Coordinates of C-alpha atoms and ligand atoms in Angstrom, one line a residue:
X1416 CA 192.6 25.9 134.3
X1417 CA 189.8 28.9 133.0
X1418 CA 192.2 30.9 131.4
X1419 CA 189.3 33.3 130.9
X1420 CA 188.8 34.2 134.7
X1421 CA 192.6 34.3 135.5
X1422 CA 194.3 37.7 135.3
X1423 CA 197.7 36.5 134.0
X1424 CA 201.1 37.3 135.8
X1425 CA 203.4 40.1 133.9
X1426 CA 204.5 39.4 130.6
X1427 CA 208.7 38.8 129.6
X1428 CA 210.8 38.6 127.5
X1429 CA 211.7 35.7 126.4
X1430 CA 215.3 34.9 125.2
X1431 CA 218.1 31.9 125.6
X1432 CA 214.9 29.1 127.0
X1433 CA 214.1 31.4 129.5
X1434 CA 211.6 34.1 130.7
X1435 CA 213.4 37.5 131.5
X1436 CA 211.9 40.7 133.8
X1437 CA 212.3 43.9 131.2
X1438 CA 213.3 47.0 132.6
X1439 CA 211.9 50.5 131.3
X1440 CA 208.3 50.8 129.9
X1441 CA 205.3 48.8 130.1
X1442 CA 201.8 49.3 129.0
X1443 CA 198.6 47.8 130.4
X1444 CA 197.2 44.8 128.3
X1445 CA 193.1 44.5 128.5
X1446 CA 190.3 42.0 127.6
X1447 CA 188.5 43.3 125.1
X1448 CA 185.8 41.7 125.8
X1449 CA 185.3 43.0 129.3
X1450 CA 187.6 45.7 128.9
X1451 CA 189.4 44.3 132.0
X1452 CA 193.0 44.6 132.0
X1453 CA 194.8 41.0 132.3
X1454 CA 198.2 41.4 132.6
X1455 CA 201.1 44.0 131.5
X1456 CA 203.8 44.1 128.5
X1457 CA 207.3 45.5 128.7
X1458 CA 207.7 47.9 125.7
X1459 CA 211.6 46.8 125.3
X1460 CA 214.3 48.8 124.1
X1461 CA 217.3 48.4 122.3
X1462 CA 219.4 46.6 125.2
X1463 CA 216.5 43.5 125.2
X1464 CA 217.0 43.5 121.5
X1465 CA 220.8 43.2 121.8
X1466 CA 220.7 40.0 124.4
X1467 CA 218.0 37.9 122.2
X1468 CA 220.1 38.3 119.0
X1469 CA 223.4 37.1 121.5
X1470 CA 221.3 34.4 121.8
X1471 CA 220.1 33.6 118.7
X1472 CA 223.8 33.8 117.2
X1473 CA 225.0 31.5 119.9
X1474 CA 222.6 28.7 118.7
X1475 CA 222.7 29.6 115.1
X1476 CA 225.8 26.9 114.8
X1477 CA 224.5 24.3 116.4
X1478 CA 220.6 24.1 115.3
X1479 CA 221.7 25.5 111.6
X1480 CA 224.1 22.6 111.6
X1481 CA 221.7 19.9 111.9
X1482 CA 219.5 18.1 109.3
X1483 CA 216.5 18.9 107.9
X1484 CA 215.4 15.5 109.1
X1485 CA 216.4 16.6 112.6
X1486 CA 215.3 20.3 112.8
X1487 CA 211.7 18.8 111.6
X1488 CA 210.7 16.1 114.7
X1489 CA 210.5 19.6 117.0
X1490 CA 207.8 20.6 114.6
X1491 CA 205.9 16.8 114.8
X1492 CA 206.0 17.1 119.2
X1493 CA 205.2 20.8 118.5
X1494 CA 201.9 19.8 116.3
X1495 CA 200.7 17.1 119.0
X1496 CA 201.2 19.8 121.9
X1497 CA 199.3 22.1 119.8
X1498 CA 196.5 19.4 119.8
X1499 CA 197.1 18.4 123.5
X1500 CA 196.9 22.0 124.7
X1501 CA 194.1 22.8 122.5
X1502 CA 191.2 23.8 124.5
X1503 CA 193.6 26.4 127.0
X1504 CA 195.2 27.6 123.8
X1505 CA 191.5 28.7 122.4
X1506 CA 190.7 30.2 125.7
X1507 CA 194.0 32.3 125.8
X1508 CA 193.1 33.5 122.5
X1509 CA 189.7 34.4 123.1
X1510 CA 191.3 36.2 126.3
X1511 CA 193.7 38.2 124.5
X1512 CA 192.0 39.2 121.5
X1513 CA 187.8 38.8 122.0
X1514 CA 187.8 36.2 119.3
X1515 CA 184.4 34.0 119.5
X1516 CA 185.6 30.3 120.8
X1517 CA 185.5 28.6 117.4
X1518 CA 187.2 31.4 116.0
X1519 CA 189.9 31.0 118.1
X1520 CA 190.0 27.6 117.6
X1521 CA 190.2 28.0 114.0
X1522 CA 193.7 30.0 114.7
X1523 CA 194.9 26.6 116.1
X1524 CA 194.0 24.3 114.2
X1525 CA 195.6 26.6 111.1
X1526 CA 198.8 26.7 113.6
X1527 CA 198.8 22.6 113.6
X1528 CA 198.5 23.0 109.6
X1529 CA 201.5 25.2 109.5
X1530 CA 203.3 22.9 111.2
X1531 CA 202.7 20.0 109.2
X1532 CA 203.9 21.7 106.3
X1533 CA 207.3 22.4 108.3
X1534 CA 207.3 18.8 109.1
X1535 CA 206.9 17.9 105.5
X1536 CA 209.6 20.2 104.4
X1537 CA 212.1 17.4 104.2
X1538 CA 209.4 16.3 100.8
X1539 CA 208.9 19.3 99.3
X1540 CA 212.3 20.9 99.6
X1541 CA 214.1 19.0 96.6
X1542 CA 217.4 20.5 96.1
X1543 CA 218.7 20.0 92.3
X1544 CA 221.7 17.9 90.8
X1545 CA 223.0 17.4 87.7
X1546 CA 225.6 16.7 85.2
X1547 CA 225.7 19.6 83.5
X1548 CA 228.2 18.9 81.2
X1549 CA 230.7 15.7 81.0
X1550 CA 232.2 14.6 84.8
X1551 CA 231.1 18.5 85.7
X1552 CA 228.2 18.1 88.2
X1553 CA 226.2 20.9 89.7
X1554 CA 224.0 20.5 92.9
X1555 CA 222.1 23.2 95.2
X1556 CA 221.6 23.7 99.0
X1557 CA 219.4 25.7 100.7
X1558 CA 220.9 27.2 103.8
X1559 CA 219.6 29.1 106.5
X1560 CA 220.1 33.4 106.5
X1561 CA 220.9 33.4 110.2
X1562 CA 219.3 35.2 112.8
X1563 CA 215.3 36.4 111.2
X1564 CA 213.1 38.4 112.8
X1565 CA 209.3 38.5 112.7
X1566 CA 206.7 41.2 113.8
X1567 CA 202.9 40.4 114.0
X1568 CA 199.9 42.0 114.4
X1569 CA 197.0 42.0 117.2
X1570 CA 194.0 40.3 115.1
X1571 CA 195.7 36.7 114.6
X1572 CA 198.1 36.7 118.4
X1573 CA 198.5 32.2 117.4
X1574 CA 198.3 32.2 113.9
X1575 CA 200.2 34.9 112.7
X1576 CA 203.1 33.9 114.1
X1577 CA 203.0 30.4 113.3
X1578 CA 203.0 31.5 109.5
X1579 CA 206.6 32.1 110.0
X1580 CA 208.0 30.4 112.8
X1581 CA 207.7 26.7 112.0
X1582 CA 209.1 27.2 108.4
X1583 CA 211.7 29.6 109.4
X1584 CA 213.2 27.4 112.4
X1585 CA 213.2 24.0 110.4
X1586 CA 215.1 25.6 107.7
X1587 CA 217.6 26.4 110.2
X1588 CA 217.3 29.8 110.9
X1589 CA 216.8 31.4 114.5
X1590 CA 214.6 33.8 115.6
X1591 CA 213.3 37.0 117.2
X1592 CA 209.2 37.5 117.3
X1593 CA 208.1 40.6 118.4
X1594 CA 204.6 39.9 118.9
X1595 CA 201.6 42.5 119.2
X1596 CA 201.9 44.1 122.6
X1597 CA 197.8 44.3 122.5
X1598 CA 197.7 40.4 122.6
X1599 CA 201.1 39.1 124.2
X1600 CA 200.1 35.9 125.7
X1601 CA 199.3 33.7 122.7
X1602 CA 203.6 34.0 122.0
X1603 CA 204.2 32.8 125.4
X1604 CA 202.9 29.3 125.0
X1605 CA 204.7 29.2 121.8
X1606 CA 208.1 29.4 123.1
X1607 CA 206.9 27.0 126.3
X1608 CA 205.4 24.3 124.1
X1609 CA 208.5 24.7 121.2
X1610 CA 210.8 24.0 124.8
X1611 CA 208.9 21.2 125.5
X1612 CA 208.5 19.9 122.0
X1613 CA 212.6 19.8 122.2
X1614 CA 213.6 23.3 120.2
X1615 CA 217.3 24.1 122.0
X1616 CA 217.5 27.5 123.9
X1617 CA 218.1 30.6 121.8
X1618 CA 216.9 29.0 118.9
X1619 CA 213.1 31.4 119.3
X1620 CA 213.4 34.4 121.5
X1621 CA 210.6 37.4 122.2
X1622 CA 211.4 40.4 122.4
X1623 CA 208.2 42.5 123.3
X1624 CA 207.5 46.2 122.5
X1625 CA 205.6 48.8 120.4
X1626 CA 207.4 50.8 117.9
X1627 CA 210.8 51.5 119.5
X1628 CA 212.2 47.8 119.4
X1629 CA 210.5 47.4 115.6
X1630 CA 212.6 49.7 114.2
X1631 CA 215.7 48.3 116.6
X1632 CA 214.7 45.3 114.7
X1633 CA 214.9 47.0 111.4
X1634 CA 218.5 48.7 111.9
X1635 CA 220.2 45.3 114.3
X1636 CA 222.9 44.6 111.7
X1637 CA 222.8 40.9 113.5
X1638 CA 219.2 40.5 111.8
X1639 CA 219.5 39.2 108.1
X1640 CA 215.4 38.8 107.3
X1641 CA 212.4 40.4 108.5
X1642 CA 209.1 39.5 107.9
X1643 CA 206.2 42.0 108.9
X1644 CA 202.3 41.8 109.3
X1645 CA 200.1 44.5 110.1
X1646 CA 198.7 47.9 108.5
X1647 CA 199.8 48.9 105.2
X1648 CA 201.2 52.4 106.6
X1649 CA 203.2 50.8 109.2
X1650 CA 204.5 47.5 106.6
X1651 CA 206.2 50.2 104.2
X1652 CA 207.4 52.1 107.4
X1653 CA 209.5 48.7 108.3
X1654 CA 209.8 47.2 104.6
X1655 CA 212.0 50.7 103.9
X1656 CA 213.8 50.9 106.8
X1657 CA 214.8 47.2 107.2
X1658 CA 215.7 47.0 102.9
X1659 CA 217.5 50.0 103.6
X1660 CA 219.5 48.5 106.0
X1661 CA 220.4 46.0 103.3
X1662 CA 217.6 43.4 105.3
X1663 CA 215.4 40.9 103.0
X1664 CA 212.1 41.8 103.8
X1665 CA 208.7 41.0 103.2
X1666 CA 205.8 43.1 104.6
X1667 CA 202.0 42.4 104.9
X1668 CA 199.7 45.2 104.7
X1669 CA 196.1 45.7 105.0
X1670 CA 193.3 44.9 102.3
X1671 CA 190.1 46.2 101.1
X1672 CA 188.7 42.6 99.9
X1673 CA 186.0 43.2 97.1
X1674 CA 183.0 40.7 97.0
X1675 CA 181.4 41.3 92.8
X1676 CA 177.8 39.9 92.7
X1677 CA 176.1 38.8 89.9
X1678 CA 172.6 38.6 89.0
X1679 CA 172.8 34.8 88.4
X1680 CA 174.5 34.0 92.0
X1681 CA 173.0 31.5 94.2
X1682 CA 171.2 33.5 96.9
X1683 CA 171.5 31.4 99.7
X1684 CA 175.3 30.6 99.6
X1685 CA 176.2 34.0 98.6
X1686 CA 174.3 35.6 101.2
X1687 CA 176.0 32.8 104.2
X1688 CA 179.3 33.3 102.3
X1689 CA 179.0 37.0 102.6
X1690 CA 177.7 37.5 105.9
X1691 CA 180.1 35.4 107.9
X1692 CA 182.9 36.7 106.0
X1693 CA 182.1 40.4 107.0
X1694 CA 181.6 39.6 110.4
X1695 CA 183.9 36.5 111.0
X1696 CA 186.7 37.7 114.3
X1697 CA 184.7 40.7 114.1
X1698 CA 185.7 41.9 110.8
X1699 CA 189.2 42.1 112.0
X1700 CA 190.6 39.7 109.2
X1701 CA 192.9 40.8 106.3
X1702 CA 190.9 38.2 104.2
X1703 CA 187.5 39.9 105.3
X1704 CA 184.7 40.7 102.8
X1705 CA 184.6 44.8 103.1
X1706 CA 183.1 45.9 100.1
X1707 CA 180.5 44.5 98.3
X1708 CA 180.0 45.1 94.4
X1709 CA 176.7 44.3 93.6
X1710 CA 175.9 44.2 89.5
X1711 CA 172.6 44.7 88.5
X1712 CA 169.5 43.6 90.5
X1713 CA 170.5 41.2 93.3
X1714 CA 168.0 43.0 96.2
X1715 CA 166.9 39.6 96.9
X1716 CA 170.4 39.0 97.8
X1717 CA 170.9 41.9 99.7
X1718 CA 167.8 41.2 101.5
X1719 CA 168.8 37.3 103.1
X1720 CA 172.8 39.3 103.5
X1721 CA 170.9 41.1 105.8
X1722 CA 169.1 38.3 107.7
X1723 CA 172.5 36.6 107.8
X1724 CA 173.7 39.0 109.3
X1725 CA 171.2 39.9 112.3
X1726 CA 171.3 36.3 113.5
X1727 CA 175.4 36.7 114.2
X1728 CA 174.9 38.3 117.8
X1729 CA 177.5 40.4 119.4
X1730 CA 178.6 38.2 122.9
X1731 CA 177.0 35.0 121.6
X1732 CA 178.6 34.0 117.6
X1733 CA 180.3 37.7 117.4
X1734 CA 183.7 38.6 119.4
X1735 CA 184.6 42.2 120.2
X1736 CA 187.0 44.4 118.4
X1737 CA 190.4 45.1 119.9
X1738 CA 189.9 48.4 121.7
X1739 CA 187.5 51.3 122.2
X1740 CA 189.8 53.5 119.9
X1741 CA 189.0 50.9 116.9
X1742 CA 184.8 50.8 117.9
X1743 CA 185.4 54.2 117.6
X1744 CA 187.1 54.0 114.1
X1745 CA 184.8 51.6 113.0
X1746 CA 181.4 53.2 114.2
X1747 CA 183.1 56.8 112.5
X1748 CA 183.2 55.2 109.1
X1749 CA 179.6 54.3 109.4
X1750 CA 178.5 57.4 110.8
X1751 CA 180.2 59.6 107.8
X1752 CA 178.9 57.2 105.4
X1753 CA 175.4 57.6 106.5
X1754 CA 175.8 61.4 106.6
X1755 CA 177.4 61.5 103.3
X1756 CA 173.9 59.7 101.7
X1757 CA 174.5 55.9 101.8
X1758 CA 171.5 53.7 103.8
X1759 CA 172.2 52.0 107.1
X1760 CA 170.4 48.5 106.3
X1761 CA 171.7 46.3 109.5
X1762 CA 172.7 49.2 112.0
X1763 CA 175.8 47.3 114.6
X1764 CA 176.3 51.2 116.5
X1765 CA 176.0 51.1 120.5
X1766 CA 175.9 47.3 120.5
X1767 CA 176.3 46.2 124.0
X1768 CA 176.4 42.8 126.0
X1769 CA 175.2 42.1 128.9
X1770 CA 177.2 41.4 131.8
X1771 CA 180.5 42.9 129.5
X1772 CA 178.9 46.4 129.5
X1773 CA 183.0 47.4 129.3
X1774 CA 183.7 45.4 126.3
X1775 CA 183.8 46.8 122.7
X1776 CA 182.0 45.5 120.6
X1777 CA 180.3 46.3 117.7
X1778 CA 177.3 44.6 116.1
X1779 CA 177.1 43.5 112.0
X1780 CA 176.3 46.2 110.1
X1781 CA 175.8 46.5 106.3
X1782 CA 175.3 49.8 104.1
X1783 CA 173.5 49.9 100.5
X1784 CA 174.0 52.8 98.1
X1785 CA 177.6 53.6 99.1
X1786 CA 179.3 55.8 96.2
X1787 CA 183.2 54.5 95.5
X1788 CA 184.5 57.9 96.6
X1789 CA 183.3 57.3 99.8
X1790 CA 185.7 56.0 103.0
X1791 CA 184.0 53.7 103.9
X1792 CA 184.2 52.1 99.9
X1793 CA 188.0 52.8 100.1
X1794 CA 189.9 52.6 102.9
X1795 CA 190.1 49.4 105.6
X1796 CA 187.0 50.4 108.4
X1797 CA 188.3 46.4 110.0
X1798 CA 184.8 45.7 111.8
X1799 CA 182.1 43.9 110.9
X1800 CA 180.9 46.2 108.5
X1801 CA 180.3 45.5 104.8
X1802 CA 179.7 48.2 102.2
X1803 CA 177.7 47.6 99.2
X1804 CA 177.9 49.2 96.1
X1805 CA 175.5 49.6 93.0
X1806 CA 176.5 49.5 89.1
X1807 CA 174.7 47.5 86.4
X1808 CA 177.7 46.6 84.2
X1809 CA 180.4 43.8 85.3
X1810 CA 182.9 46.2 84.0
X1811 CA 182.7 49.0 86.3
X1812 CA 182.2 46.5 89.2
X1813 CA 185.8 45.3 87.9
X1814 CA 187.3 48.8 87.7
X1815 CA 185.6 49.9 91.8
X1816 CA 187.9 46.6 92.3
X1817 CA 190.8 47.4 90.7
X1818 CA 190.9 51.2 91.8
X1819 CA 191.8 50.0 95.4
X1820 CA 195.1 50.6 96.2
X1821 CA 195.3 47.2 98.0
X1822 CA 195.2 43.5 96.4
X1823 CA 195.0 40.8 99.3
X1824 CA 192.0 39.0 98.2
X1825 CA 188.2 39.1 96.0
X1826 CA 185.6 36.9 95.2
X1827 CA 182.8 36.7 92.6
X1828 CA 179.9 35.4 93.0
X1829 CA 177.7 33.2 90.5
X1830 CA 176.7 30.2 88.5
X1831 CA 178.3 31.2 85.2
X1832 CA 181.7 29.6 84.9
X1833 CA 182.7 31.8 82.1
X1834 CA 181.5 35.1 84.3
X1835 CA 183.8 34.1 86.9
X1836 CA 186.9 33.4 84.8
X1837 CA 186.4 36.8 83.3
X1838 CA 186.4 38.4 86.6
X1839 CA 188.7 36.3 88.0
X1840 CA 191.0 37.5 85.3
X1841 CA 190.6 40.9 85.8
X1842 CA 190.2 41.7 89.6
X1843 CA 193.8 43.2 90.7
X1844 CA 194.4 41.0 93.9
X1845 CA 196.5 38.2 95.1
X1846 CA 194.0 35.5 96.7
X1847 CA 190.4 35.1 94.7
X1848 CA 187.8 33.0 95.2
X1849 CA 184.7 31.9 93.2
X1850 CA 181.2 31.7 95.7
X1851 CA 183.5 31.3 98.5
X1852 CA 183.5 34.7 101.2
X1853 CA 187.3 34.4 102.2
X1854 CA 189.3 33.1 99.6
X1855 CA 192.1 31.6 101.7
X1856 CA 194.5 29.3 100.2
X1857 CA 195.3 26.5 102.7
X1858 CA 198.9 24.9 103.0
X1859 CA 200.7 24.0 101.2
X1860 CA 199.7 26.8 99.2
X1861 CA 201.3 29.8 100.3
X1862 CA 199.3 33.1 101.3
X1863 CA 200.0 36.7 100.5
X1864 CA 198.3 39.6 98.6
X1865 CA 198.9 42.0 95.5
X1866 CA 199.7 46.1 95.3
X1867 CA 200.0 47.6 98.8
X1868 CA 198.7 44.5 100.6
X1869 CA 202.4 42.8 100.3
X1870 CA 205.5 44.6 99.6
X1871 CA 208.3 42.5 98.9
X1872 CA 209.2 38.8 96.9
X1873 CA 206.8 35.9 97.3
X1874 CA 204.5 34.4 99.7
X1875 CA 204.9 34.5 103.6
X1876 CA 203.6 30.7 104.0
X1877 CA 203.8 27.3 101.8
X1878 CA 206.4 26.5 99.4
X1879 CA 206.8 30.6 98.8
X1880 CA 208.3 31.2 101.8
X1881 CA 211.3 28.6 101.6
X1882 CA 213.0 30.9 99.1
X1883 CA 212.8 34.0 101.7
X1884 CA 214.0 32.2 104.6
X1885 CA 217.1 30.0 103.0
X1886 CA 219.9 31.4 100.5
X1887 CA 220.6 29.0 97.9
X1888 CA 224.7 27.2 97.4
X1889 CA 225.3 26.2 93.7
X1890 CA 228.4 24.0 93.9
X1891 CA 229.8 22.5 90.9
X1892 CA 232.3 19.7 91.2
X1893 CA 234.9 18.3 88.6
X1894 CA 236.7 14.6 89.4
X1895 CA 237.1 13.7 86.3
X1896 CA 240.7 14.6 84.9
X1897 CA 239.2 14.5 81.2
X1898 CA 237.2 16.9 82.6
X1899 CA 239.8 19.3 82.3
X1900 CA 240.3 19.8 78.2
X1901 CA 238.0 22.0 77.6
X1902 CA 236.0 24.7 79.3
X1903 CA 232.5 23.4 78.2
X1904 CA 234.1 19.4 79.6
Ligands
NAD2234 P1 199.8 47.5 113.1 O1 200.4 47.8 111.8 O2 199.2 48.6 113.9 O3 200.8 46.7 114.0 C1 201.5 45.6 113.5 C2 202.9 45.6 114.2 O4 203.6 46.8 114.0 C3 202.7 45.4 115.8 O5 203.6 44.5 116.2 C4 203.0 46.8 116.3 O6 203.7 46.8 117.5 C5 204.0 47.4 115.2 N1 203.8 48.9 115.0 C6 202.7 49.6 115.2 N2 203.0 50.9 114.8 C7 204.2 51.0 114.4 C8 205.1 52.0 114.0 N3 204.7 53.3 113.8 N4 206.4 51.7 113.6 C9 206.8 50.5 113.8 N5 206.1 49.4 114.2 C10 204.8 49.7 114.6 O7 198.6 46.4 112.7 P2 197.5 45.9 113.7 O8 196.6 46.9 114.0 O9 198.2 45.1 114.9 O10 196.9 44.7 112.8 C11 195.8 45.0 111.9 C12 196.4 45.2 110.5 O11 197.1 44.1 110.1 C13 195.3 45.4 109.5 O12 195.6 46.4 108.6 C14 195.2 44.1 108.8 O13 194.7 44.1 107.5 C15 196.7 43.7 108.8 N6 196.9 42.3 108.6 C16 197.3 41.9 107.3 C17 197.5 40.6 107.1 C18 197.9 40.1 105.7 O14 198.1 39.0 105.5 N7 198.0 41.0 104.7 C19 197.2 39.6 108.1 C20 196.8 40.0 109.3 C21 196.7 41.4 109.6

């Protein structure tokens, strides 16, 4: 099958193993690559809500009831159907969201990684016991919340949901996603290939909407956990209304990720590092390199960023964006940047392609002599757009850094060990990286960012997340009748 040339039949819910019609509203769901429209979304309400957590509490017993060991072997068929389906599971992405192919890719091979890690949770989750004091033994369990929900965003439709779906289910919880309704189809597959890699029904539902049904999710006292990712104004939006309703919650926010360069950095990687981390999925990553400090003379560096950067071709090695309202966004940032006195080095406006005249794209772009009070320099722009800024002291590039009000990744750049503790030290963010563009920690280390880039406990993926989707039993067991004498026995 080209997924790429077939317009896809309506998009359902999803809930008790089986697709379901949605009454109500719907919105139109396009290629943004073509701007072509490829299927529609039902924007659910409270009622689809109601049935998938039915259905999820119905199979809570019988799937929370099972081992570890058990839950897991989905997670093993799920991985080699993930392998299996690979090439149609790239193509859907690149459908949906306008990814290049190998970026899509990328999204599932990091879903097959996420479910190894589920697979090896039987390993890593030790649970503790002990004699703690004569015949007196104490021992922990980590047991599964219930029914979870979790809400993703439009820039990673396969691996964003995978952060939290494989941990979440083999722990023994079950679950609602509500996926972006701007990229709907990637979640469909899920549920078919976790049916046909053995999950029972009710065990992952879909519920599919816009705003309405995520804050139904929020206020559904049958929803213990939510986990959120997406923009910073909408995480604290759902991380206040879901902890006031007495929810554990961790939200994902957006990220202005700061790149300091030093004199001494190597020209070459810094400049491929840089360049393909501003314009990697179009500069739509929460790990993307945004702003650029550089400290003291590094024009040479500026200058092969540059050439980087007009070799990565919008329709060729460069996806679109998501929508004409973000080219828009994006092309407004550089536009007030350039009128407010900063120079337009690699200029990605009006970028077209050929034959895809309705797509949105927008070409890589950088922008020397940007001042910190600038937007551009502060808020998220999310395009392939990186802006640099000038200082000669490694202080004051440290203190641009830490003024952001987010903290989801940074990287420094040179040959001087010492350099790059101190700034590693010092930068105010959750993921750095030393000569390396987007400082991802792969499983099993967990991912998540700092300040208004995470709200909440913890990491959404790795080890991290097993303590927000389980609540921990301490039992403590006597036997022993000598036990009894004293209190400390
Ligand atoms: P978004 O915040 O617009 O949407 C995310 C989810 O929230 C979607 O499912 C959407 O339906 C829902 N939503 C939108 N508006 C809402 C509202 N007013 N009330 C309740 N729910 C609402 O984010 P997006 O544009 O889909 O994704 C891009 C953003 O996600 C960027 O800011 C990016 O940095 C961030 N992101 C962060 C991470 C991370 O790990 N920190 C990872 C990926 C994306």
């Amino acid at each position: 099958m080209n997924v790429l040339t077939t317009s896809q039949a309506p998009i359902k819910n999803y809930i008790k193993g089986n697709f379901r019609e949605a009454n109500g509203r719907s919105m139109e769901v396009l290629n943004p690559s073509d701007g072509t429209v490829i299927t529609t979304v039902p924007l659910s309400g409270k009622a689809a809500l109601d049935e998938a957590v039915e259905a999820a509490q119905e199979a809570f017993p019988g799937w929370s009831r099972m081992t570890l060991k058990e839950r897991t072997q989905v997670f093993y068929k799920f991985r080699s159907l993930l392998e299996k389906n690979m090439h149609e599971l790239t193509e859907l992405v690149c459908l949906e969201n306008g990814k290049a192919y190998g970026e899509a890719k990328a999204e599932i091979l990091k879903g097959m990684e996420l479910s190894e890690v589920a697979c090896a949770l039987p390993t890593i989750l030790n649970d503790e016991i002990q004699e703690v004091s004569k015949g007196v033994e104490c021992r922990t369990s980590h047991l599964p919340l219930g029914v979870v929900a979790s809400i993703s965003p439009f820039n990673f439709p396969f691996m964003v949901p995978l952060w939290t779906i494989p941990n979440a289910l083999a722990l023994g919880n079950c679950m609602i996603l509500k996926p972006s309704e701007l990229v709907p189809l990637s979640a469909q597959r899920i549920a078919e290939l976790l049916k046909e890699a053995g999950l029972p029904d009710g065990v992952f539902n879909i519920v599919n909407g816009d705003k309405e049904i995520v804050e139904a999710i929020c206020d559904h006292p049958g929803i213990k956990a939510v986990s959120f990712v997406g923009s910073t104004r909408v995480a604290k939006i759902v991380y206040r209304r879901a902890s006031s309703n007495l929810k554990r919650c961790i939200a994902l926010g957006g990220a202005k990720n700061h790149l300091i360069v030093l004199e001494d950095a190597n020209p070459a990687i810094s400049s491929a590092n840089i360049a393909a981390s501003m314009s990697g999925c179009a500069g739509q990553r929460c790990m993307a390199a945004s702003a650029m400090v550089a400290v003291g003379n590094v024009d040479h560096i500026i200058e092969q960023i540059c050439e980087e950067s007009r070799k990565i071709v919008p329709g060729e090695n460069l996806g679109s964006v998501i929508s004409k309202a973000a080219k828009e966004r994006i092309e407004r940032y550089i536009n007030e940047a350039e009128a407010a006195g900063a120079k337009v080095l690699v200029d990605g406006r009006n970028a077209t392609v050929a034959g895809k005249e309705g797509g949105f794209y927008v070409g890589p772009t950088v922008i020397d002599h940007v001042t910190p009070d600038m937007a551009i320099a502060k808020e998220e722009v999310f395009g392939p757009v990186l802006a640099i800024m000038r200082t000669s002291d490694i202080d004051e590039a440290i203190r641009i850094e830490n003024s952001s009000n987010y903290g989801n990744a940074a990287s420094v750049f040179t040959e001087n060990g010492g350099l790059a503790d101190y700034v590693m030290e010092r930068v105010s963010a959750g993921m750095v990286g030393v000569n390396i563009g987007v400082p991802v920690p792969r499983e099993p280390f967990s991912f998540g960012g700092w300040n208004e880039s995470r709200f909440g406990v913890g990491d959404i993926t790795g080890k991290s997340s097993i303590a927000f989707w389980t609540k921990v039993k301490k039992r403590t067991t006597k036997w022993d009748p000598e036990a009894w004498k004293d209190w400390a026995s």
